[in-house]
Amino acid sequence: MRLVMKFGGSSIASREGFKQACAIVEGHRKKGDLVAVVVSALGDTTDRLVEACDKAAGGDRKSVEAFLNSLQAEHMETCSWIAEEDARRKAEEAISAMIGELKEVLMGVAYIAEITPRVRDYVLSFGERLSAPLFKAALESEGLKSEWFTGKDAGIVTDSNFGNAKPLVELTLHQVKLRVGKPYSEGVIPVVSGFIGADQKGRITTLGRGGSDLTASLLGAALDADEVWLWTDVNGIMTADPKVEPSAKTISQLSYQEAMEMTFFGAKGIHPKAVEVAMDRGLPLRVKNTFNPEGPHTLITREAGVKTGFTAKAVSLIREVALITVGGAGLAGAPEVAAELFQILSEKRTNILMISQGSSEANISFAVSRDPVDELVSLLEMRLLGGKTVRQIDVEEDVCIVALVGAGMKGTPGIAARVFKAVAAEGVNIRMIAQGSSELNISFVVKREDGPKAVKALHREFKLGESS
Amino acid sequence: MRILLLGFGTVGQGFAKLISEAGLELLGSYGIRPRIVAVADRGGAAVNLRGLDVEKLLQTKRKAGTVAAYPDHGKPGVSGLKLVEEVPGEVVVEVTPTNIRDGEPGLSHIMAALKAGKHVVTANKGPMALAFQALMELAEYNRVTLRFSGCVGGGTPILDFAGKCLVGDRITSIKGILNGTTNYILTRMTDAKLSFDEALKEAQALGYAEADPAMDVDGWDSACKLVILANWVLERKVRLEDVEVKGIRNITPEEIEDALKRKSHVKLIAYADQDTLRVSPELIPLGHPLCVSGVLNAVCFTSQYAGEETVVGKGAGGAETASAILRDLINIKQAASR
Ligand SMILES: NC(=O)c1ccc[n+]([C@@H]2O[C@H](COP(=O)([O-])OP(=O)(O)OC[C@H]3O[C@@H](n4cnc5c(N)ncnc54)[C@H](OP(=O)(O)O)[C@@H]3O)[C@@H](O)[C@H]2O)c1
């Protein structure tokens, strides 16, 4: 089989995980499969790099220095597990050199006490640039042939939207095939840093949260892989968050559309663009558990694999949500206000999760992720309040979204009624509701403390624990 | 309109002549005042931001073998890539030789031009057949136009016919003779009862076939054109490696005779639909619109509503291809000034 395997940060954070990941690759390669590897940064390195950027931009050289020391120590520690001396020495050299480079950048930032998005991406790229040579050395230590690439060297080209760059997919596929295709076909294991690419002028960009999944999909498509395996630290994609619903099970099969709906609602899962690239080419994705490789896992293909009697597949809870309501009797028949509202939302690049307008037209409500909500709200107040039309802008931060997803809901009447009934029986009040026109999901807003109750109620009502 | 011309062979020179001859008419009818500000061949480049003199260019090339000998403005050893990156201009015309192994130097020329925000017109099939989608994406991302009419059919507007004349309809398959050299060889094998080798020699003597005829007789030239058609007309994301290719080297006089007995001719046919992508010799009945002889090309488009439409034309030639490049330029100008 031609495989691409991506190992997430949590998979390779610990000694056990790192070794396990190498063992998985080794096992498949020795069986005769061709394997290309995409690695994330070790553990929470990326988050800490973000922090280091902020510290550096604040001129705090001491913290930066301390951070670099611990970063070096951790990666050297991982290095020390590599048995074969030559491979280990090479990895150590690569790491020292890279940390040296990173130090220069961060000190430069600290010196001028300012960081641009472009420099930030450059700094963030170090997480994956450090883990890839490590992984390569570990494979070589086991007698396997390997070669490592940064996302840029592998040929991943993106737009210049630093921090959340989008790949130029066709150009990327062309270049990746050219650069990585040959070693891959010859049985060498290419190890590619996930999450990073470069714009057409060669400046390093990052692909946003979950970007390593996208790297893996792109590699899979470029290398004509039979499947792409995304290794995490859980048994695939679950019917619900097991911390909320202990009877949650692994979903054995999802369609690309279902997977997209789930990622849109921030369900722990896959980068939406990664799913899109795979969908375009019918490239199967598997989500597996590094620590339980033979255990249950999720396969994502064109088929939804809907079983009769099971209409929904998963229920997810999105916690960090705020509900904003813009109201005023004059709103009816004043479309320019809605236009202005959306203008503001797009200027602020707000990620709108749900939206609804009362039929009286006297208010518009929308749910957004809670992160930058204060700034957004004051901007809305500045631009909208005070005229005759908008009388009030309310924000509720103690809410969450519950989303029920499943291809079987499409064209099945009575789903909404079942949802309301099950939730109402728990005494939960629904604040707002939306159904995607794809009919693959129903989502609604409830009080934050009601979220888990609603999830449990739906998990029971739609027999999610039994369906897979 | 400032033009950078990469490649100054048959097509490149033909194009330079054409725009200098058509000068006033281009200005009057289309508002185009073309100036060639840079030219490159293997020997180097000539650059003049105010425009190079076409007569002098042709003369220099004839006498010295390279445009780098152009008086005052010659730059020996300067590469086409450097021109694209450094000389300002609106359009790059890429007419270096076709290379189907890696597309170079054309592929790098085109990519650099698009990245630099320059429109590109090319007759070079290699880069298009190897990286069609990647190049179109890069053009779109940089908001410039990439046109390639000269790649298929030379002066015969095969791509434009499919793109413009059948607008609103859906083309479901493409079938045709896309290579004049092989059609000439097969025609001579049929009409004059020549063997393949004899017919090939004759084609070479007449200048229809290259000294190394592999591109033509092994079907690769047809395959390149088919890939371009499949991407452009059928919207398939395919590359040269996806084509099943069989040439005409092994066609025997017996097969030609057999075909005649069945009131047919052997033709090298390129065929594409949503599932298939193939170049191979096939029998075409006499009287069928595709049964054209000599160096002619013919392409039959089958579309959902209009049914079958066939375009026939000369297919190649320096002056003909230069005219296709000019058409593309005019299109770019019209789109830009709309
Ligand atoms: N001829 C036709 O009928 C026809 C029809 C359709 C499409 N085409 C395509 O159009 C293109 C040009 O054809 P052609 O007949 O004009 O070919 P040609 O006569 O061989 O001319 C090729 C030109 O490219 C130059 N060149 C080669 N390598 C170069 C490099 N690295 N940098 C800069 N210039 C370079 C050559 O330089 P030198 O002069 O120094 O050798 C020559 O001037 C080809 O891709 C061909 O497939 C041709």
PDB file of C-alpha atoms in Angstrom, chain A residues 60-299:
ATOM      1  CA  ASP A  60      11.416  40.194  27.590  1.00  0.00           C
ATOM      2  CA  ARG A  61      14.755  38.623  26.719  1.00  0.00           C
ATOM      3  CA  LYS A  62      15.068  36.677  29.938  1.00  0.00           C
ATOM      4  CA  SER A  63      11.938  34.627  29.296  1.00  0.00           C
ATOM      5  CA  VAL A  64      12.956  34.061  25.716  1.00  0.00           C
ATOM      6  CA  GLU A  65      16.324  32.786  26.815  1.00  0.00           C
ATOM      7  CA  ALA A  66      14.755  30.488  29.387  1.00  0.00           C
ATOM      8  CA  PHE A  67      12.319  29.188  26.808  1.00  0.00           C
ATOM      9  CA  LEU A  68      15.075  28.452  24.315  1.00  0.00           C
ATOM     10  CA  ASN A  69      17.042  26.562  26.926  1.00  0.00           C
ATOM     11  CA  SER A  70      14.122  24.358  27.833  1.00  0.00           C
ATOM     12  CA  LEU A  71      13.273  23.836  24.158  1.00  0.00           C
ATOM     13  CA  GLN A  72      16.809  22.736  23.460  1.00  0.00           C
ATOM     14  CA  ALA A  73      16.848  20.469  26.512  1.00  0.00           C
ATOM     15  CA  GLU A  74      13.581  18.754  25.555  1.00  0.00           C
ATOM     16  CA  HIS A  75      14.608  18.079  21.997  1.00  0.00           C
ATOM     17  CA  MET A  76      18.022  16.851  23.086  1.00  0.00           C
ATOM     18  CA  GLU A  77      16.273  14.573  25.558  1.00  0.00           C
ATOM     19  CA  THR A  78      14.231  13.097  22.721  1.00  0.00           C
ATOM     20  CA  CYS A  79      17.450  12.772  20.740  1.00  0.00           C
ATOM     21  CA  SER A  80      19.022  10.742  23.503  1.00  0.00           C
ATOM     22  CA  TRP A  81      16.519   7.939  22.849  1.00  0.00           C
ATOM     23  CA  ILE A  82      17.918   7.427  19.398  1.00  0.00           C
ATOM     24  CA  ALA A  83      20.074   4.351  19.647  1.00  0.00           C
ATOM     25  CA  GLU A  84      22.354   4.582  16.664  1.00  0.00           C
ATOM     26  CA  GLU A  85      25.188   6.984  17.281  1.00  0.00           C
ATOM     27  CA  ASP A  86      25.689   8.481  13.862  1.00  0.00           C
ATOM     28  CA  ALA A  87      21.982   9.216  13.419  1.00  0.00           C
ATOM     29  CA  ARG A  88      21.824  10.698  16.892  1.00  0.00           C
ATOM     30  CA  ARG A  89      24.791  12.967  16.350  1.00  0.00           C
ATOM     31  CA  LYS A  90      23.333  14.294  13.095  1.00  0.00           C
ATOM     32  CA  ALA A  91      20.012  14.996  14.762  1.00  0.00           C
ATOM     33  CA  GLU A  92      21.726  16.797  17.622  1.00  0.00           C
ATOM     34  CA  GLU A  93      23.646  18.962  15.217  1.00  0.00           C
ATOM     35  CA  ALA A  94      20.511  19.802  13.246  1.00  0.00           C
ATOM     36  CA  ILE A  95      18.693  20.745  16.440  1.00  0.00           C
ATOM     37  CA  SER A  96      21.485  22.911  17.800  1.00  0.00           C
ATOM     38  CA  ALA A  97      21.783  24.734  14.534  1.00  0.00           C
ATOM     39  CA  MET A  98      18.059  25.366  14.380  1.00  0.00           C
ATOM     40  CA  ILE A  99      17.778  26.546  17.951  1.00  0.00           C
ATOM     41  CA  GLY A 100      20.658  28.890  17.220  1.00  0.00           C
ATOM     42  CA  GLU A 101      18.737  30.291  14.259  1.00  0.00           C
ATOM     43  CA  LEU A 102      15.574  30.613  16.331  1.00  0.00           C
ATOM     44  CA  LYS A 103      17.506  32.428  19.021  1.00  0.00           C
ATOM     45  CA  GLU A 104      18.742  35.008  16.548  1.00  0.00           C
ATOM     46  CA  VAL A 105      15.228  35.660  15.322  1.00  0.00           C
ATOM     47  CA  LEU A 106      13.660  35.930  18.758  1.00  0.00           C
ATOM     48  CA  MET A 107      16.447  38.140  20.076  1.00  0.00           C
ATOM     49  CA  GLY A 108      16.025  40.356  17.048  1.00  0.00           C
ATOM     50  CA  VAL A 109      12.325  40.596  17.803  1.00  0.00           C
ATOM     51  CA  ALA A 110      13.062  41.348  21.464  1.00  0.00           C
ATOM     52  CA  TYR A 111      15.508  44.026  20.416  1.00  0.00           C
ATOM     53  CA  ILE A 112      13.043  45.970  18.317  1.00  0.00           C
ATOM     54  CA  ALA A 113      10.140  44.858  20.532  1.00  0.00           C
ATOM     55  CA  GLU A 114       7.815  44.277  17.608  1.00  0.00           C
ATOM     56  CA  ILE A 115       6.691  41.243  15.663  1.00  0.00           C
ATOM     57  CA  THR A 116       5.008  41.084  12.255  1.00  0.00           C
ATOM     58  CA  PRO A 117       2.714  38.234  11.185  1.00  0.00           C
ATOM     59  CA  ARG A 118       5.388  37.115   8.761  1.00  0.00           C
ATOM     60  CA  VAL A 119       8.066  36.827  11.436  1.00  0.00           C
ATOM     61  CA  ARG A 120       5.592  35.126  13.761  1.00  0.00           C
ATOM     62  CA  ASP A 121       4.968  32.415  11.158  1.00  0.00           C
ATOM     63  CA  TYR A 122       8.678  32.024  10.718  1.00  0.00           C
ATOM     64  CA  VAL A 123       9.069  31.511  14.474  1.00  0.00           C
ATOM     65  CA  LEU A 124       6.114  29.105  14.667  1.00  0.00           C
ATOM     66  CA  SER A 125       7.609  26.977  11.911  1.00  0.00           C
ATOM     67  CA  PHE A 126      10.404  25.897  14.222  1.00  0.00           C
ATOM     68  CA  GLY A 127       8.226  23.413  16.113  1.00  0.00           C
ATOM     69  CA  GLU A 128       7.797  21.208  13.058  1.00  0.00           C
ATOM     70  CA  ARG A 129      11.237  21.954  11.727  1.00  0.00           C
ATOM     71  CA  LEU A 130      12.696  20.527  14.931  1.00  0.00           C
ATOM     72  CA  SER A 131      10.567  17.406  15.112  1.00  0.00           C
ATOM     73  CA  ALA A 132      11.099  16.257  11.521  1.00  0.00           C
ATOM     74  CA  PRO A 133      14.883  15.675  11.681  1.00  0.00           C
ATOM     75  CA  LEU A 134      14.350  13.890  14.988  1.00  0.00           C
ATOM     76  CA  PHE A 135      11.862  11.523  13.469  1.00  0.00           C
ATOM     77  CA  LYS A 136      14.101  10.916  10.491  1.00  0.00           C
ATOM     78  CA  ALA A 137      17.036  10.106  12.783  1.00  0.00           C
ATOM     79  CA  ALA A 138      14.895   7.699  14.789  1.00  0.00           C
ATOM     80  CA  LEU A 139      13.912   5.852  11.602  1.00  0.00           C
ATOM     81  CA  GLU A 140      17.499   5.733  10.391  1.00  0.00           C
ATOM     82  CA  SER A 141      18.531   4.372  13.712  1.00  0.00           C
ATOM     83  CA  GLU A 142      16.284   1.391  12.939  1.00  0.00           C
ATOM     84  CA  GLY A 143      18.053   0.867   9.647  1.00  0.00           C
ATOM     85  CA  LEU A 144      15.433   2.549   7.465  1.00  0.00           C
ATOM     86  CA  LYS A 145      16.189   5.062   4.746  1.00  0.00           C
ATOM     87  CA  SER A 146      14.690   8.442   5.376  1.00  0.00           C
ATOM     88  CA  GLU A 147      14.924  12.035   4.246  1.00  0.00           C
ATOM     89  CA  TRP A 148      13.370  15.079   5.884  1.00  0.00           C
ATOM     90  CA  PHE A 149      11.748  18.127   4.300  1.00  0.00           C
ATOM     91  CA  THR A 150      10.329  21.358   5.614  1.00  0.00           C
ATOM     92  CA  GLY A 151       6.881  22.096   4.179  1.00  0.00           C
ATOM     93  CA  LYS A 152       8.542  24.641   1.942  1.00  0.00           C
ATOM     94  CA  ASP A 153      11.189  22.241   0.656  1.00  0.00           C
ATOM     95  CA  ALA A 154       8.540  19.598   0.086  1.00  0.00           C
ATOM     96  CA  GLY A 155       6.870  22.070  -2.285  1.00  0.00           C
ATOM     97  CA  ILE A 156       3.875  23.343  -0.313  1.00  0.00           C
ATOM     98  CA  VAL A 157       2.931  26.746  -1.731  1.00  0.00           C
ATOM     99  CA  THR A 158       0.351  29.001  -0.093  1.00  0.00           C
ATOM    100  CA  ASP A 159      -1.083  32.470  -0.394  1.00  0.00           C
ATOM    101  CA  SER A 160       0.586  35.175   1.690  1.00  0.00           C
ATOM    102  CA  ASN A 161      -2.023  35.203   4.437  1.00  0.00           C
ATOM    103  CA  PHE A 162       0.421  34.656   7.295  1.00  0.00           C
ATOM    104  CA  GLY A 163      -0.993  32.813  10.280  1.00  0.00           C
ATOM    105  CA  ASN A 164      -3.720  31.057   8.350  1.00  0.00           C
ATOM    106  CA  ALA A 165      -2.412  30.540   4.850  1.00  0.00           C
ATOM    107  CA  LYS A 166      -4.336  28.624   2.189  1.00  0.00           C
ATOM    108  CA  PRO A 167      -2.426  26.344  -0.126  1.00  0.00           C
ATOM    109  CA  LEU A 168      -2.420  26.761  -3.894  1.00  0.00           C
ATOM    110  CA  VAL A 169      -3.483  23.160  -4.165  1.00  0.00           C
ATOM    111  CA  GLU A 170      -2.683  22.347  -7.788  1.00  0.00           C
ATOM    112  CA  LEU A 171       0.698  24.019  -7.716  1.00  0.00           C
ATOM    113  CA  THR A 172       1.487  22.290  -4.437  1.00  0.00           C
ATOM    114  CA  LEU A 173       0.564  18.873  -5.806  1.00  0.00           C
ATOM    115  CA  HIS A 174       2.749  19.454  -8.836  1.00  0.00           C
ATOM    116  CA  GLN A 175       5.761  20.474  -6.779  1.00  0.00           C
ATOM    117  CA  VAL A 176       5.396  17.887  -4.015  1.00  0.00           C
ATOM    118  CA  LYS A 177       5.237  15.131  -6.574  1.00  0.00           C
ATOM    119  CA  LEU A 178       8.371  16.469  -8.213  1.00  0.00           C
ATOM    120  CA  ARG A 179      10.349  16.759  -4.996  1.00  0.00           C
ATOM    121  CA  VAL A 180       9.060  14.040  -2.694  1.00  0.00           C
ATOM    122  CA  GLY A 181       7.699  11.571  -5.249  1.00  0.00           C
ATOM    123  CA  LYS A 182      11.003  10.052  -6.248  1.00  0.00           C
ATOM    124  CA  PRO A 183      12.412   9.137  -2.812  1.00  0.00           C
ATOM    125  CA  TYR A 184       8.950   7.930  -1.773  1.00  0.00           C
ATOM    126  CA  SER A 185       8.638   5.577  -4.740  1.00  0.00           C
ATOM    127  CA  GLU A 186      12.131   4.265  -4.105  1.00  0.00           C
ATOM    128  CA  GLY A 187      11.197   3.205  -0.588  1.00  0.00           C
ATOM    129  CA  VAL A 188      12.870   6.074   1.230  1.00  0.00           C
ATOM    130  CA  ILE A 189      10.610   7.435   3.984  1.00  0.00           C
ATOM    131  CA  PRO A 190      10.109  11.171   3.489  1.00  0.00           C
ATOM    132  CA  VAL A 191       9.477  12.939   6.792  1.00  0.00           C
ATOM    133  CA  VAL A 192       7.769  16.275   6.166  1.00  0.00           C
ATOM    134  CA  SER A 193       7.196  19.023   8.723  1.00  0.00           C
ATOM    135  CA  GLY A 194       3.464  19.560   8.985  1.00  0.00           C
ATOM    136  CA  PHE A 195       1.672  22.885   9.393  1.00  0.00           C
ATOM    137  CA  ILE A 196       4.093  24.966   7.350  1.00  0.00           C
ATOM    138  CA  GLY A 197       4.493  26.036   3.758  1.00  0.00           C
ATOM    139  CA  ALA A 198       5.833  29.036   1.919  1.00  0.00           C
ATOM    140  CA  ASP A 199       4.223  31.678  -0.251  1.00  0.00           C
ATOM    141  CA  GLN A 200       5.214  32.007  -3.891  1.00  0.00           C
ATOM    142  CA  LYS A 201       8.100  34.260  -2.943  1.00  0.00           C
ATOM    143  CA  GLY A 202       9.465  31.604  -0.608  1.00  0.00           C
ATOM    144  CA  ARG A 203       8.463  33.260   2.671  1.00  0.00           C
ATOM    145  CA  ILE A 204       7.422  30.779   5.353  1.00  0.00           C
ATOM    146  CA  THR A 205       3.707  30.604   6.168  1.00  0.00           C
ATOM    147  CA  THR A 206       1.646  28.490   8.555  1.00  0.00           C
ATOM    148  CA  LEU A 207      -1.567  26.686   7.684  1.00  0.00           C
ATOM    149  CA  GLY A 208      -3.579  27.425  10.821  1.00  0.00           C
ATOM    150  CA  ARG A 209      -4.771  25.081  13.553  1.00  0.00           C
ATOM    151  CA  GLY A 210      -4.704  21.463  12.509  1.00  0.00           C
ATOM    152  CA  GLY A 211      -2.544  22.423   9.546  1.00  0.00           C
ATOM    153  CA  SER A 212      -0.577  19.189   9.721  1.00  0.00           C
ATOM    154  CA  ASP A 213      -3.685  17.302   8.614  1.00  0.00           C
ATOM    155  CA  LEU A 214      -3.726  19.476   5.541  1.00  0.00           C
ATOM    156  CA  THR A 215      -0.058  18.764   4.902  1.00  0.00           C
ATOM    157  CA  ALA A 216      -0.894  15.059   5.086  1.00  0.00           C
ATOM    158  CA  SER A 217      -3.827  15.328   2.658  1.00  0.00           C
ATOM    159  CA  LEU A 218      -1.736  17.305   0.193  1.00  0.00           C
ATOM    160  CA  LEU A 219       1.042  14.750   0.401  1.00  0.00           C
ATOM    161  CA  GLY A 220      -1.437  11.918  -0.036  1.00  0.00           C
ATOM    162  CA  ALA A 221      -2.912  13.514  -3.136  1.00  0.00           C
ATOM    163  CA  ALA A 222       0.473  14.389  -4.626  1.00  0.00           C
ATOM    164  CA  LEU A 223       1.949  10.950  -4.039  1.00  0.00           C
ATOM    165  CA  ASP A 224      -1.130   9.077  -5.280  1.00  0.00           C
ATOM    166  CA  ALA A 225      -1.409   7.428  -1.888  1.00  0.00           C
ATOM    167  CA  ASP A 226      -4.026   4.740  -1.339  1.00  0.00           C
ATOM    168  CA  GLU A 227      -4.841   6.129   2.107  1.00  0.00           C
ATOM    169  CA  VAL A 228      -3.867   8.861   4.539  1.00  0.00           C
ATOM    170  CA  TRP A 229      -3.722   7.891   8.210  1.00  0.00           C
ATOM    171  CA  LEU A 230      -4.009  10.591  10.838  1.00  0.00           C
ATOM    172  CA  TRP A 231      -2.604   9.325  14.139  1.00  0.00           C
ATOM    173  CA  THR A 232      -3.892  10.966  17.310  1.00  0.00           C
ATOM    174  CA  ASP A 233      -4.155   9.944  20.960  1.00  0.00           C
ATOM    175  CA  VAL A 234      -7.806   8.850  20.850  1.00  0.00           C
ATOM    176  CA  ASN A 235      -9.633   6.027  19.103  1.00  0.00           C
ATOM    177  CA  GLY A 236     -10.644   7.968  16.017  1.00  0.00           C
ATOM    178  CA  ILE A 237     -13.591  10.332  15.929  1.00  0.00           C
ATOM    179  CA  MET A 238     -16.097   9.692  18.697  1.00  0.00           C
ATOM    180  CA  THR A 239     -19.885   9.952  18.791  1.00  0.00           C
ATOM    181  CA  ALA A 240     -19.443  12.568  21.554  1.00  0.00           C
ATOM    182  CA  ASP A 241     -16.727  13.887  23.819  1.00  0.00           C
ATOM    183  CA  PRO A 242     -16.158  10.946  26.213  1.00  0.00           C
ATOM    184  CA  LYS A 243     -15.554  13.415  29.025  1.00  0.00           C
ATOM    185  CA  VAL A 244     -19.135  14.576  28.596  1.00  0.00           C
ATOM    186  CA  GLU A 245     -20.714  11.285  27.613  1.00  0.00           C
ATOM    187  CA  PRO A 246     -18.800   8.260  28.958  1.00  0.00           C
ATOM    188  CA  SER A 247     -20.694   5.848  26.700  1.00  0.00           C
ATOM    189  CA  ALA A 248     -19.378   7.578  23.571  1.00  0.00           C
ATOM    190  CA  LYS A 249     -18.050   5.194  20.940  1.00  0.00           C
ATOM    191  CA  THR A 250     -15.762   5.441  17.959  1.00  0.00           C
ATOM    192  CA  ILE A 251     -17.601   6.235  14.721  1.00  0.00           C
ATOM    193  CA  SER A 252     -16.400   3.591  12.311  1.00  0.00           C
ATOM    194  CA  GLN A 253     -17.375   5.347   9.102  1.00  0.00           C
ATOM    195  CA  LEU A 254     -17.997   8.951   8.060  1.00  0.00           C
ATOM    196  CA  SER A 255     -18.480  10.622   4.720  1.00  0.00           C
ATOM    197  CA  TYR A 256     -16.318  13.590   3.794  1.00  0.00           C
ATOM    198  CA  GLN A 257     -19.357  15.848   4.142  1.00  0.00           C
ATOM    199  CA  GLU A 258     -20.104  14.608   7.609  1.00  0.00           C
ATOM    200  CA  ALA A 259     -16.493  15.076   8.623  1.00  0.00           C
ATOM    201  CA  MET A 260     -16.604  18.638   7.272  1.00  0.00           C
ATOM    202  CA  GLU A 261     -19.739  19.469   9.233  1.00  0.00           C
ATOM    203  CA  MET A 262     -18.049  18.213  12.354  1.00  0.00           C
ATOM    204  CA  THR A 263     -14.864  20.170  11.817  1.00  0.00           C
ATOM    205  CA  PHE A 264     -16.811  23.314  11.099  1.00  0.00           C
ATOM    206  CA  PHE A 265     -18.302  23.139  14.533  1.00  0.00           C
ATOM    207  CA  GLY A 266     -14.883  22.799  16.031  1.00  0.00           C
ATOM    208  CA  ALA A 267     -15.369  19.181  16.965  1.00  0.00           C
ATOM    209  CA  LYS A 268     -11.995  17.814  17.834  1.00  0.00           C
ATOM    210  CA  GLY A 269     -11.020  16.627  14.464  1.00  0.00           C
ATOM    211  CA  ILE A 270      -9.630  17.383  11.155  1.00  0.00           C
ATOM    212  CA  HIS A 271      -8.674  20.549   9.325  1.00  0.00           C
ATOM    213  CA  PRO A 272     -11.648  21.260   6.985  1.00  0.00           C
ATOM    214  CA  LYS A 273      -9.376  21.987   4.043  1.00  0.00           C
ATOM    215  CA  ALA A 274      -7.673  18.633   4.620  1.00  0.00           C
ATOM    216  CA  VAL A 275     -11.036  16.942   4.193  1.00  0.00           C
ATOM    217  CA  GLU A 276     -11.766  19.016   1.099  1.00  0.00           C
ATOM    218  CA  VAL A 277      -8.512  18.060  -0.609  1.00  0.00           C
ATOM    219  CA  ALA A 278      -9.146  14.387   0.166  1.00  0.00           C
ATOM    220  CA  MET A 279     -12.760  14.619  -1.000  1.00  0.00           C
ATOM    221  CA  ASP A 280     -11.783  16.147  -4.337  1.00  0.00           C
ATOM    222  CA  ARG A 281      -9.719  13.093  -5.103  1.00  0.00           C
ATOM    223  CA  GLY A 282     -11.614  10.385  -3.253  1.00  0.00           C
ATOM    224  CA  LEU A 283      -8.597   9.838  -1.018  1.00  0.00           C
ATOM    225  CA  PRO A 284      -9.614   7.784   2.056  1.00  0.00           C
ATOM    226  CA  LEU A 285      -8.644   9.184   5.472  1.00  0.00           C
ATOM    227  CA  ARG A 286      -8.326   7.100   8.615  1.00  0.00           C
ATOM    228  CA  VAL A 287      -8.152   8.578  12.088  1.00  0.00           C
ATOM    229  CA  LYS A 288      -6.301   6.212  14.418  1.00  0.00           C
ATOM    230  CA  ASN A 289      -4.885   6.019  17.909  1.00  0.00           C
ATOM    231  CA  THR A 290      -1.081   5.842  18.176  1.00  0.00           C
ATOM    232  CA  PHE A 291      -1.396   4.117  21.526  1.00  0.00           C
ATOM    233  CA  ASN A 292      -3.947   1.588  20.328  1.00  0.00           C
ATOM    234  CA  PRO A 293      -3.107   1.008  16.661  1.00  0.00           C
ATOM    235  CA  GLU A 294      -5.240  -2.093  16.257  1.00  0.00           C
ATOM    236  CA  GLY A 295      -8.150  -0.613  18.180  1.00  0.00           C
ATOM    237  CA  PRO A 296     -11.296   1.017  16.815  1.00  0.00           C
ATOM    238  CA  HIS A 297     -10.766   3.873  14.377  1.00  0.00           C
ATOM    239  CA  THR A 298     -12.647   6.072  11.923  1.00  0.00           C
ATOM    240  CA  LEU A 299     -12.596   5.733   8.157  1.00  0.00           C
TER     241      LEU A 299
END
